Coordinates of C-alpha atoms in Angstrom, one line a residue:
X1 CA -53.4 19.9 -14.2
X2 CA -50.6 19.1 -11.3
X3 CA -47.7 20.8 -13.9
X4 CA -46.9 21.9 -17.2
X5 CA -43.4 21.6 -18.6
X6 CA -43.3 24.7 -21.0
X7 CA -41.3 24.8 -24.5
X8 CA -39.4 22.3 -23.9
X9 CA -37.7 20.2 -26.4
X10 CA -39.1 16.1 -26.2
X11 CA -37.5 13.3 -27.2
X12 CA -39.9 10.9 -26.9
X13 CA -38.0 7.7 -27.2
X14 CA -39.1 6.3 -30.3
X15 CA -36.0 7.3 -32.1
X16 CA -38.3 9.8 -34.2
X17 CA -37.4 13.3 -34.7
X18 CA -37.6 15.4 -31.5
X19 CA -40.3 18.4 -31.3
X20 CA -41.2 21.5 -29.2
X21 CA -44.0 21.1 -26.6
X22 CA -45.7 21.5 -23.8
X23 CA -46.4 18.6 -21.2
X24 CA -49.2 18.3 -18.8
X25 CA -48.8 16.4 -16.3
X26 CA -51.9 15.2 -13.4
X27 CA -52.2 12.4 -11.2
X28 CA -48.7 10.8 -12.0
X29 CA -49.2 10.4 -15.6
X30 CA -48.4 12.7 -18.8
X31 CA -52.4 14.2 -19.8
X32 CA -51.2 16.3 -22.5
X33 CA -48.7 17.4 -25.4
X34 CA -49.7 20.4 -27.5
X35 CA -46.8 20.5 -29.7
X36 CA -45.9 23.9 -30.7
X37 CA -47.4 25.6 -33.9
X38 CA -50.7 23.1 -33.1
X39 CA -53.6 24.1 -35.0
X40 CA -55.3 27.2 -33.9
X41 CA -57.7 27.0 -31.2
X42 CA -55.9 24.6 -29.1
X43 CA -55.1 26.4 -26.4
X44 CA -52.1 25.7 -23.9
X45 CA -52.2 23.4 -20.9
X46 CA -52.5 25.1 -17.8
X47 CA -51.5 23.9 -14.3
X48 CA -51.0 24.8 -10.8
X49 CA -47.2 25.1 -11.3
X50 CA -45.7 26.0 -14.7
X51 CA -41.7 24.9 -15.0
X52 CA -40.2 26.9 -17.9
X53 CA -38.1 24.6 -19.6
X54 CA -36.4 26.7 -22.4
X55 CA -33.2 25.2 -23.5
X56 CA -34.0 21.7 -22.2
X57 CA -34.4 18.3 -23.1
X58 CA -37.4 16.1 -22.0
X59 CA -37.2 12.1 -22.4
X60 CA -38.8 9.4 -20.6
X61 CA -36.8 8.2 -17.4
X62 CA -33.5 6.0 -18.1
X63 CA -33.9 2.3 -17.6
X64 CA -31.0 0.9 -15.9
X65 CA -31.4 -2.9 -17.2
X66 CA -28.1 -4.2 -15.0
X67 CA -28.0 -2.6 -11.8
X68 CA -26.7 -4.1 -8.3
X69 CA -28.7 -2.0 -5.8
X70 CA -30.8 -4.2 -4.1
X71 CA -29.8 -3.8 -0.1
X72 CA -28.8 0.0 -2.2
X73 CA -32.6 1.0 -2.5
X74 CA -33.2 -0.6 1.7
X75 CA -30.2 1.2 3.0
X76 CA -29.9 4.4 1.5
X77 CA -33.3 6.5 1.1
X78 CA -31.5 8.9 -0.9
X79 CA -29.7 7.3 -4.2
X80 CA -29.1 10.2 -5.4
X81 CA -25.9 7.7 -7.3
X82 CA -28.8 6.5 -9.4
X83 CA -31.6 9.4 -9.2
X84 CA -29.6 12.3 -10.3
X85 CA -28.3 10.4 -13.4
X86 CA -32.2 10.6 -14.4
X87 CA -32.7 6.6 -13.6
X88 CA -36.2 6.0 -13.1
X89 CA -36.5 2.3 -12.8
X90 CA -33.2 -0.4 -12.4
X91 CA -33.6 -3.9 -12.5
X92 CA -32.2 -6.0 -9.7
X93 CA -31.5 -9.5 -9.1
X94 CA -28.5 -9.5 -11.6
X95 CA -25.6 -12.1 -12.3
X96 CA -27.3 -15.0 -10.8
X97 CA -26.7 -14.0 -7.2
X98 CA -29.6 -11.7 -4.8
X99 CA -31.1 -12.2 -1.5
X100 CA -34.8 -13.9 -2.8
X101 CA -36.1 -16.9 -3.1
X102 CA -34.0 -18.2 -0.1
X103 CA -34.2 -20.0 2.8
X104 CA -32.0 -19.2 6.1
X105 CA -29.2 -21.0 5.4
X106 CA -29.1 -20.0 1.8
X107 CA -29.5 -16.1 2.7
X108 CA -26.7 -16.3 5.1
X109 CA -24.3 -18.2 2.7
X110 CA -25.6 -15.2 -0.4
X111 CA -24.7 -12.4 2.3
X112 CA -21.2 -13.8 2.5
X113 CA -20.8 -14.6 -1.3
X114 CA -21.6 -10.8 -2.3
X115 CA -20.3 -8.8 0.1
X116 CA -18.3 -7.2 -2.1
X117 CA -21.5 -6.1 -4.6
X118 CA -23.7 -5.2 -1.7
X119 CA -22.0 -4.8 1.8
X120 CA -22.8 -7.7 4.3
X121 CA -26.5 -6.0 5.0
X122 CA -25.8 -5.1 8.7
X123 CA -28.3 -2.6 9.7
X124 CA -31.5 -4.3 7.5
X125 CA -34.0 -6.5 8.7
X126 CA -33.8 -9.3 6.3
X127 CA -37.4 -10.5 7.1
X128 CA -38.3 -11.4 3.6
X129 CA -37.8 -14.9 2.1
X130 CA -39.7 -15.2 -1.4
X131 CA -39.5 -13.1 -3.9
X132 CA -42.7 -11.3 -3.1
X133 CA -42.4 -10.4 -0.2
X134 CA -38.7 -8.7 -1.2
X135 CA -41.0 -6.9 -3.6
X136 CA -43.1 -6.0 -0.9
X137 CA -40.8 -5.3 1.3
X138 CA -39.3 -2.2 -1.1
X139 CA -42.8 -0.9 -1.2
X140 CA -43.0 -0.5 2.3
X141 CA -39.1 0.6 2.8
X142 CA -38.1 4.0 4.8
X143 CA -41.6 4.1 7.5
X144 CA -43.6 2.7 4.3
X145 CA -42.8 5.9 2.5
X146 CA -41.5 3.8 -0.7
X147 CA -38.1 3.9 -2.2
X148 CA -36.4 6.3 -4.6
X149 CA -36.5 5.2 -7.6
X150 CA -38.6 1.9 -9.4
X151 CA -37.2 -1.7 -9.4
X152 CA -38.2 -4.7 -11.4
X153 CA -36.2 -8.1 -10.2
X154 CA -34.9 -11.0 -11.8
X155 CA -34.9 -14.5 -10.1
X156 CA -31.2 -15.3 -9.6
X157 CA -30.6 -18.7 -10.6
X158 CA -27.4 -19.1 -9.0
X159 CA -29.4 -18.6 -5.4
X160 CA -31.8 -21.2 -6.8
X161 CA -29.5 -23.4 -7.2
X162 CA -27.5 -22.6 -4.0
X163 CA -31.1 -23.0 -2.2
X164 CA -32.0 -26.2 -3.8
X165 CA -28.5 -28.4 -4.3
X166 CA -25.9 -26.5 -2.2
X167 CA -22.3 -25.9 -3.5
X168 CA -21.6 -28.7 -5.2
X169 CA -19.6 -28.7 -9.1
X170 CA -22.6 -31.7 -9.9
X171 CA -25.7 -32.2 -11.8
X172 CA -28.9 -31.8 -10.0
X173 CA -30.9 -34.5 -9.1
X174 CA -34.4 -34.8 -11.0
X175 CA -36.1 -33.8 -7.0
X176 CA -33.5 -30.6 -7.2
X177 CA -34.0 -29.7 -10.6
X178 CA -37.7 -30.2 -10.1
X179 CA -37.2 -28.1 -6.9
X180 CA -35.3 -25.2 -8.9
X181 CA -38.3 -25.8 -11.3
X182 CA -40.5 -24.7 -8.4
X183 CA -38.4 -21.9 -7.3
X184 CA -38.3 -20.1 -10.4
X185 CA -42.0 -20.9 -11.3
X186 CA -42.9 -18.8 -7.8
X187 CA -40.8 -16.0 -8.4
X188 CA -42.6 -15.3 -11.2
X189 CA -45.5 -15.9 -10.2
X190 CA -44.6 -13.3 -7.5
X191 CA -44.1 -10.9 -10.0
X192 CA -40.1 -11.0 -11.2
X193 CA -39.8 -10.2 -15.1
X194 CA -36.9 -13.0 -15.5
X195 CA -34.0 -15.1 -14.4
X196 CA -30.5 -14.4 -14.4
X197 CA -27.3 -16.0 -14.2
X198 CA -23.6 -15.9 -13.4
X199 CA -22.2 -18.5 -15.3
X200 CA -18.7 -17.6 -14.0
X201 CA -20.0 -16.9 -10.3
X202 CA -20.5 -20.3 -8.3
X203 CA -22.6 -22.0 -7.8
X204 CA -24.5 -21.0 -10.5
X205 CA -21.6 -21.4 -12.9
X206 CA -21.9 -25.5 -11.9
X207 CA -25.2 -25.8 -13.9
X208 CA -25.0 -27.4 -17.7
X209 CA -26.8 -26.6 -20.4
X210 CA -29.8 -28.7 -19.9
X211 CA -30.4 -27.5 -16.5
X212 CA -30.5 -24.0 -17.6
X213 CA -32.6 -24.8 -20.0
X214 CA -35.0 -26.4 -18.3
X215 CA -35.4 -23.4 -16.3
X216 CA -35.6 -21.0 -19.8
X217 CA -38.6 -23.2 -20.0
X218 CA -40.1 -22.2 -17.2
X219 CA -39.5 -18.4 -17.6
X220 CA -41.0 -18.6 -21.2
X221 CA -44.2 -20.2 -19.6
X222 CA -44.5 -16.9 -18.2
X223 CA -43.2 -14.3 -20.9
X224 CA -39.9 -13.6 -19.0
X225 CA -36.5 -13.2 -20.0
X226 CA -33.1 -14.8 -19.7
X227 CA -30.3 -12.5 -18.7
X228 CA -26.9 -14.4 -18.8
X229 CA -23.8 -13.1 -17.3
X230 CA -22.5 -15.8 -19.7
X231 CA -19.4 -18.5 -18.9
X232 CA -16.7 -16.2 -20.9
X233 CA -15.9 -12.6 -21.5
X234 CA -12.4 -13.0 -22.8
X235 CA -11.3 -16.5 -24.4
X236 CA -14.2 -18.6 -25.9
X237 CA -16.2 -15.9 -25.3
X238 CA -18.2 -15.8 -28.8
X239 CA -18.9 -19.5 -28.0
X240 CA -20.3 -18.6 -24.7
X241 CA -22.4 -16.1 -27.0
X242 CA -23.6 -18.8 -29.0
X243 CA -24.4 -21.4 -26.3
X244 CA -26.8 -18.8 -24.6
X245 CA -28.2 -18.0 -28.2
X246 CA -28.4 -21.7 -28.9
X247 CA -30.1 -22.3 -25.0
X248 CA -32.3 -19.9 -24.8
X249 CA -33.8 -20.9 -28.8
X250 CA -34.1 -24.5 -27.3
X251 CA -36.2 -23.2 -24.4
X252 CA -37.9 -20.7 -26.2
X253 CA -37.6 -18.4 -24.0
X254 CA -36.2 -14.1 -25.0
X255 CA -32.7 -13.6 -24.4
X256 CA -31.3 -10.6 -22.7
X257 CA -27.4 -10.3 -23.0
X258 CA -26.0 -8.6 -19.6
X259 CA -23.0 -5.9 -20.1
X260 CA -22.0 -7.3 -23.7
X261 CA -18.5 -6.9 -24.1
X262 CA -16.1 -8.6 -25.7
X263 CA -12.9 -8.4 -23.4
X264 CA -9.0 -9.1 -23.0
X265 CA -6.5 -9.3 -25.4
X266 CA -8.1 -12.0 -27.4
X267 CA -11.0 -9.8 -28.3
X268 CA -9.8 -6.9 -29.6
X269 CA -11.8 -5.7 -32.5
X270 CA -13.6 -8.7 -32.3
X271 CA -17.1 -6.5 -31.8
X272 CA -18.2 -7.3 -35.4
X273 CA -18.3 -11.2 -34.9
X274 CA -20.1 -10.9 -31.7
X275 CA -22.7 -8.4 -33.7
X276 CA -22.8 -11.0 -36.7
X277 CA -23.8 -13.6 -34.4
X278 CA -26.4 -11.6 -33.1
X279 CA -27.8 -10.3 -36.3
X280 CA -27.8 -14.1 -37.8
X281 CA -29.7 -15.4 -34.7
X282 CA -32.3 -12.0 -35.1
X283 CA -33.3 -12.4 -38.7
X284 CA -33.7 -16.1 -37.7
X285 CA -36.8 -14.9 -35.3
X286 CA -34.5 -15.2 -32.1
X287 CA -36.2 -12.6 -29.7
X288 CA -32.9 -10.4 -28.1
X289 CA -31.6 -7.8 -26.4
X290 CA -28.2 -6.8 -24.8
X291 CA -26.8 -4.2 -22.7
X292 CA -23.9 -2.3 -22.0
X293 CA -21.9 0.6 -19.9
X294 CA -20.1 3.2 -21.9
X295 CA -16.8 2.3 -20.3
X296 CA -13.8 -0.3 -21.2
X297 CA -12.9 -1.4 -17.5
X298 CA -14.8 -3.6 -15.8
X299 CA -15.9 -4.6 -12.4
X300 CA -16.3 -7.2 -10.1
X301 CA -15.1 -9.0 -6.7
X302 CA -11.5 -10.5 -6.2
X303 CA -12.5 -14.0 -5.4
X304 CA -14.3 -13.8 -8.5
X305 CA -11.4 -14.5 -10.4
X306 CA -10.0 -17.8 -8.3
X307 CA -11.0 -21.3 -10.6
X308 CA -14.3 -22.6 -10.2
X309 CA -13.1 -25.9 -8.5
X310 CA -11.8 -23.6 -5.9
X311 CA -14.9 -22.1 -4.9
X312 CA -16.9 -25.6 -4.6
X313 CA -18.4 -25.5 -1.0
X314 CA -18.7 -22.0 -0.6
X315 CA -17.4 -18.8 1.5
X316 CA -15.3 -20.8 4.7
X317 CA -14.2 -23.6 2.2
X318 CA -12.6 -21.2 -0.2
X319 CA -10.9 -19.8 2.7
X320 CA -9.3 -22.8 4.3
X321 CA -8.1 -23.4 0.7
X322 CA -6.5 -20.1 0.7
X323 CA -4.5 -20.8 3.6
X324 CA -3.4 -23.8 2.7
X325 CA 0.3 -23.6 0.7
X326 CA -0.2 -26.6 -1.7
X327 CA -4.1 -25.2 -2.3
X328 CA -3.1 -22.2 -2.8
X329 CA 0.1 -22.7 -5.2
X330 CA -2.7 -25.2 -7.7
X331 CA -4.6 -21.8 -7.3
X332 CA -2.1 -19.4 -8.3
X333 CA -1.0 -22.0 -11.2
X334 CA -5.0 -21.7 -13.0
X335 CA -4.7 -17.8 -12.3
X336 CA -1.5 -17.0 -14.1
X337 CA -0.1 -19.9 -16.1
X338 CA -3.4 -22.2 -17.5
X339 CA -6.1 -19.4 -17.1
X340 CA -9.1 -19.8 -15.0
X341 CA -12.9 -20.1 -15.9
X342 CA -13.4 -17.4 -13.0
X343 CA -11.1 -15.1 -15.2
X344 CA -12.5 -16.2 -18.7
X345 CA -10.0 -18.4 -19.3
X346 CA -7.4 -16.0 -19.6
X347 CA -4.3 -15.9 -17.7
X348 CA -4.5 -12.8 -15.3
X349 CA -2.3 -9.8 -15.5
X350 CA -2.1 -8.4 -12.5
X351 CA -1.2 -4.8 -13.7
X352 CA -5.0 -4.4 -15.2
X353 CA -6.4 -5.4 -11.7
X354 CA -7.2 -2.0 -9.8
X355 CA -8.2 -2.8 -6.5
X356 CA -11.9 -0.8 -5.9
X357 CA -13.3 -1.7 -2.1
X358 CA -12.4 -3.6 0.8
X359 CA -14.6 -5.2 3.6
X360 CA -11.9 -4.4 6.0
X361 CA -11.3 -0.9 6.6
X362 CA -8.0 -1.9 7.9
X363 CA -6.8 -2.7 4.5
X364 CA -8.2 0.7 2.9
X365 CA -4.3 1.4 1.8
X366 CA -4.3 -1.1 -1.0
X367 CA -7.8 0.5 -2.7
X368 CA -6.6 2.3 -5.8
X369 CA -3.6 -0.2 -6.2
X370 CA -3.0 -2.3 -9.0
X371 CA -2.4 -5.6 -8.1
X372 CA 1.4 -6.6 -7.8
X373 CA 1.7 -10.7 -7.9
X374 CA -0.4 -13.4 -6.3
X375 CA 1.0 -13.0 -3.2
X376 CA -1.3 -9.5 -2.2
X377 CA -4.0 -10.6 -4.0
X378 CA -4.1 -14.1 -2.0
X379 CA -3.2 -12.0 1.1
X380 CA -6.3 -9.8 0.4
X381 CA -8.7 -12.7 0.4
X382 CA -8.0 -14.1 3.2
X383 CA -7.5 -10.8 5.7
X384 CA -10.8 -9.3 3.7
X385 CA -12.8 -12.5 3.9
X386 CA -13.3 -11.9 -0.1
X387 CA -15.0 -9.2 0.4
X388 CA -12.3 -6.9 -1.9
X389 CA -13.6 -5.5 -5.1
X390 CA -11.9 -4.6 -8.3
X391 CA -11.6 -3.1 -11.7
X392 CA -10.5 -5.0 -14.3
X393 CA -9.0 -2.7 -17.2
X394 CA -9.5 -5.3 -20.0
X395 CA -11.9 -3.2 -22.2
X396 CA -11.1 -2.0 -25.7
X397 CA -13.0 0.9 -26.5
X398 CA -13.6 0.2 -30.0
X399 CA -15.8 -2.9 -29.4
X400 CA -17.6 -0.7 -26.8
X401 CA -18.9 1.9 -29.2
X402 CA -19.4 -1.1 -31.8
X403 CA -21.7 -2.6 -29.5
X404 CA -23.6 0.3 -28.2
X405 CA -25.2 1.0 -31.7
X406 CA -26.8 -2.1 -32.1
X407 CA -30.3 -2.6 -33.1
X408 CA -31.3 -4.4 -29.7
X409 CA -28.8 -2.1 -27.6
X410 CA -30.1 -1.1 -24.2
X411 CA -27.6 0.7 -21.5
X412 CA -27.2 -1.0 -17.9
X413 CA -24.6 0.8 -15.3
X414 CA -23.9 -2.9 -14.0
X415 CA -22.6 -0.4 -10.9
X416 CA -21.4 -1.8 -7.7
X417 CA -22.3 1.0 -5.6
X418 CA -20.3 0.4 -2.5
X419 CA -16.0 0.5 -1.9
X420 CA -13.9 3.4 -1.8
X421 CA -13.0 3.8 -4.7
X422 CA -16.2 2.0 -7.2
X423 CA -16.3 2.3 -11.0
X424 CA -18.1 5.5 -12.1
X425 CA -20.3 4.0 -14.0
X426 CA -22.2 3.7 -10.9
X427 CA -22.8 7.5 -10.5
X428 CA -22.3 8.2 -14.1
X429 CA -23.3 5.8 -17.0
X430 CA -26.1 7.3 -18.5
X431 CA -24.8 11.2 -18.5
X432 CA -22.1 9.5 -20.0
X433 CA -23.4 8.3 -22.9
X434 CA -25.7 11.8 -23.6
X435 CA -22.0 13.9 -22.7
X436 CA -19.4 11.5 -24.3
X437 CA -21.0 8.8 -27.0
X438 CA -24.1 11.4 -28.0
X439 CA -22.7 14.8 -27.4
X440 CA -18.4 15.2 -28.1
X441 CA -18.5 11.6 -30.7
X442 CA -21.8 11.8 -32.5
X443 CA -21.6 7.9 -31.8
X444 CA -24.8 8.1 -31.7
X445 CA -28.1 10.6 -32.1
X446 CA -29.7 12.5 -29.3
X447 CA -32.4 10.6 -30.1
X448 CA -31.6 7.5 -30.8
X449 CA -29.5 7.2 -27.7
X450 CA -32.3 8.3 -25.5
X451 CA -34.5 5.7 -27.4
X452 CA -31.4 2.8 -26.4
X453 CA -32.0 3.8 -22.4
X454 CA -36.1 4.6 -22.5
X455 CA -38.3 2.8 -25.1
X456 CA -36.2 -0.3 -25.7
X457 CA -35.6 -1.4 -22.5
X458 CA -39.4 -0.6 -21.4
X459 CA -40.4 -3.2 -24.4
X460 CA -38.1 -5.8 -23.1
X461 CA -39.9 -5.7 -19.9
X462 CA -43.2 -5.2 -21.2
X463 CA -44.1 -2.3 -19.5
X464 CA -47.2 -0.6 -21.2
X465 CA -46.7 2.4 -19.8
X466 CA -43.1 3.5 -19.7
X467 CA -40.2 4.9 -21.9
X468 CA -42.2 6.3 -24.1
X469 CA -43.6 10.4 -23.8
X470 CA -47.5 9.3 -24.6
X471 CA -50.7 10.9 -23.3
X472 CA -51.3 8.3 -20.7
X473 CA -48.1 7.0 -19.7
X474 CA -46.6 7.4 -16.8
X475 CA -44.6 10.6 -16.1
X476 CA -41.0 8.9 -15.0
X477 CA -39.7 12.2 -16.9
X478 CA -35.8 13.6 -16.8
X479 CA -35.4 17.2 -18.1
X480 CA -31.8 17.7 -19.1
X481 CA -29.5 20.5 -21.1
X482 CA -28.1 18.8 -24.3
X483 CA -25.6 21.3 -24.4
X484 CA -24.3 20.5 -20.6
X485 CA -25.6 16.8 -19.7
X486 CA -22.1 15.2 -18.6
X487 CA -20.6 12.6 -15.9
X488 CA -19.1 13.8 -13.0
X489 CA -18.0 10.8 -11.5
X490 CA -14.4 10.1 -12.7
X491 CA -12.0 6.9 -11.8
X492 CA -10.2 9.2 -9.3
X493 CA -13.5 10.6 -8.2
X494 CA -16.4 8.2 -8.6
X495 CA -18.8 9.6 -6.9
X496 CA -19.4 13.3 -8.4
X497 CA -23.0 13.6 -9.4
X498 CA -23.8 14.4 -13.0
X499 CA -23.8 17.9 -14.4
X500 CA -26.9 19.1 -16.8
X501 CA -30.0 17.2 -15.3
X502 CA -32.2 19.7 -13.4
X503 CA -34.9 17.8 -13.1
X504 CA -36.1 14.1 -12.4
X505 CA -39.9 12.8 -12.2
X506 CA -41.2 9.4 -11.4
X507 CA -44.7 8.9 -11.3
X508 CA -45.2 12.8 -11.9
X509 CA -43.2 13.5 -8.4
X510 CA -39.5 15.6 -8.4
X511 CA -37.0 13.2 -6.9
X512 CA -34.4 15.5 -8.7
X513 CA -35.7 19.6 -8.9
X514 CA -33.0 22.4 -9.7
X515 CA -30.5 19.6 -9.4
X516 CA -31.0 19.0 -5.8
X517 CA -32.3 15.6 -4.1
X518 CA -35.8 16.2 -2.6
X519 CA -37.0 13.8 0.1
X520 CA -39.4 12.1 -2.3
X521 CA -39.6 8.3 -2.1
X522 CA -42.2 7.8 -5.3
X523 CA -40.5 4.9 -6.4
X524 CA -42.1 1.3 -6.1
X525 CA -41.6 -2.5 -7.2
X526 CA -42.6 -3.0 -10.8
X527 CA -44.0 -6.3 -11.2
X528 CA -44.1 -8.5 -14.5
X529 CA -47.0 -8.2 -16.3
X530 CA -49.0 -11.1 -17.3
X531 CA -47.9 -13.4 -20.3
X532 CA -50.3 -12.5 -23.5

């Protein structure tokens, strides 16, 4: 054997009790568990290395089912922000917007449009244009070596439609609806595992109903998943629940919710209805899952706010309408008096806006400032090109620990890794939930939680392989103290590394040992398997 993992305590991610053990591990994969007190005669695994893990925990690698690292996993050969937290796989592709399947014009207008999630990509050789080859492409990253952790991508529908129709707040034509058909239909092909959407993000936000459902269609043809960054968070936003629900059931295709809150003053408390909803639609046969970050604020970029009518045409557009005084007064009007869609219909406080990042390291003053009026935040667009990010404290804490012990419950980080000052749910999401929610609340169980961020999020993927400790799976494996296992990364310092993880394996290689980053790069795409 390449390693045996001695008396350690596994969780194995079903949820089941946890037990004593030892773990073999050869060729990337777990060969044995000899639990302790097995029947006499069964002798202990032996190995070229022995790791004594007395006093820790062993679970299958964390799924991060909403994360925003994909120029992260090119540019950085490191990511420790996601390695050390014991994430073994992300998913990519998220809200609607990424870098594949496009064209040249449509990858230079998506470089512009999220800026603010990924930096502007200077320094990578963009020389991928379908979805394959991005997948091939993070194979052969850093001199072919690999990258550091797995990835699994979703085809972002909003590019699709930004490839296929442009920027335009108007139904597609049957040749561009049957070209988006197309689009989607490859990227699976190519091996993503779903589609996402930003339904408050142009210009996937322009699409109705029966375009999106058209594409569900498509993605159910091939035993994908919708993942909805849905039209509203805040006001309407159990009816934004219920058209994905309602969508998605038409198409019959399985629903993935993306960071499941229930925000703003309007929702308050209001966790229950959304879990009602939910429950009503599951015992109905509805196939779902959702996801969530352990934290009340969230996160996203400034221009994200402005009305949708204002971001028709894309990056330059919005600008010139910026700097235009009668523009930019109809703008300010939606933000703070009517409410805008880009702001979930309700009217924006400026106090709970916490600027995160800027573009412009000129304007690195303002990051850690609340907003103060319309005035900065219009002055910030324009001078930043709208590439500012923010936090949005609009979270109420109650709904988030309502919501995280659901039955379908899976965790994302949703972490924009770049900005001064990001949201430490980046660096710290799933230590979080073991330290905080598992640990100090008893929100949940050891094992239960470890069963939210392994097993579940592996069966909504359809990996047969992963997030579970098996003879025969895969050994994506994080050893961590139960006792210790915390965040580091706080909102004044977001990018402390997480205390009580030792040790991370993926595919049976350290990426994490004694707490330190090694130079592995073992991680690799992880492609959709084939529909059943």
């Amino acid at each position: 054997m390449d390693l045996v993992i001695r008396d350690v305590e596994v969780v194995d991610g079903s949820g089941g009790d946890s037990y004593r053990a030892d773990v073999a591990l050869d060729g990337g994969r777990i060969a044995a568990i000899v639990k302790e007190g097995a029947a006499a005669g069964c002798q202990r695994p032996t190995a070229r290395r022995v790791l004594d893990a007395e006093g820790l925990a062993l679970s299958p690698g964390f799924i991060d089912m909403h994360a925003h690292s994909d120029l992260a996993l090119l540019r950085d050969p490191d990511h420790s922000a996601k390695a050390a937290q014991g994430v073994t796989l992300e998913v990519l592709g998220q809200d609607g917007l990424s870098y594949a399947p496009v064209d040249d014009r449509t990858l230079t207008e998506v470089r512009r449009a999220i800026t603010g999630w990924n930096g502007d990509g200077s320094g990578i050789d963009f020389d991928w244009r379908t979805v394959g080859e991005y997948l091939d492409r993070l194979d052969r990253s850093h001199g072919g070596r690999g990258i550091a952790v797995n990835a699994a991508y979703l085809v972002p529908q909003g590019t699709v439609r930004m490839y296929a129709v442009g920027w335009d707040d108007r139904p597609a034509t049957d040749a561009e609806l049957n070209r988006m058909r197309r689009l989607v239909a490859e990227g699976m092909e190519q091996g993503a595992v779903g589609m996402s959407s930003g339904l408050t993000y142009t210009p996937g936000m322009y699409a109705p109903d029966s375009e999106l459902t058209e594409l569900c269609g498509v993605v159910a043809l091939y035993g994908g998943y919708y993942c909805p960054h849905h039209r509203s968070y805040g006001a309407g936003a159990l009816q934004a629940y219920e058209e994905m629900v309602a969508l998605t059931r038409d198409a019959g295709c399985a629903l993935h919710l993306a960071h499941a809150t229930m925000n703003f003053g309007v929702n308050k408390g209001k966790a229950p209805d959304l879990l009602s909803l939910l429950d009503r639609a599951l015992d109905a046969g509805a196939d779902i899952s959702l996801d969530t970050y352990p934290y009340t604020p969230g996160c996203t970029t400034l221009v994200a706010l402005l009305p949708s009518w204002a971001s028709e045409g894309g990056p330059e557009t919005i600008l010139a309408r910026l700097r235009d005084e009668a523009a930019s007064e109809r703008i300010r009007h939606h933000l703070e008096e009517i409410g805008s869609d880009g702001c979930h219909g309700v009217p924006v406080e400026w106090d709970t806006v916490e600027i995160s990042g800027v573009s412009d390291p000129g304007l690195a003053r303002f990051v850690g400032r609340r907003v103060d009026g319309w005035t900065t935040a219009r002055r910030l667009l324009v001078e930043d090109r709208l590439g500012t990010t923010i936090l949005q404290h609009v979270g109420h804490e109650e709904n988030v620990r309502a919501i995280m012990r659901h039955r379908v419950h899976t965790g994302g980080s949703d972490g924009i890794l770049r900005g001064l000052k990001p949201h430490p749910r980046a660096y710290g999401t799933f230590p979080h939930y073991l330290g905080r929610y598992v640990r100090e609340l008893g929100v949940l169980s050891l094992e239960e939680c470890v069963a939210h961020l392994t097993s579940r999020p592996a069966a909504r993927l359809r990996l047969p392989d992963r997030g579970l400790i098996r003879e025969g799976y895969r050994a994506d494996l994080v050893l961590f103290d139960p006792t210790t296992v915390a965040a580091g990364s706080t909102y004044a310092s977001p990018r402390r590394l997480p205390t009580g993880i030792p040790h991370v394996l993926i595919n049976g290689t350290f990426v994490i040992e004694d707490g330190k980053r090694t130079d592995a790069l073992p991680g690799r795409s992880i492609r959709r398997a084939p529909a059943t």
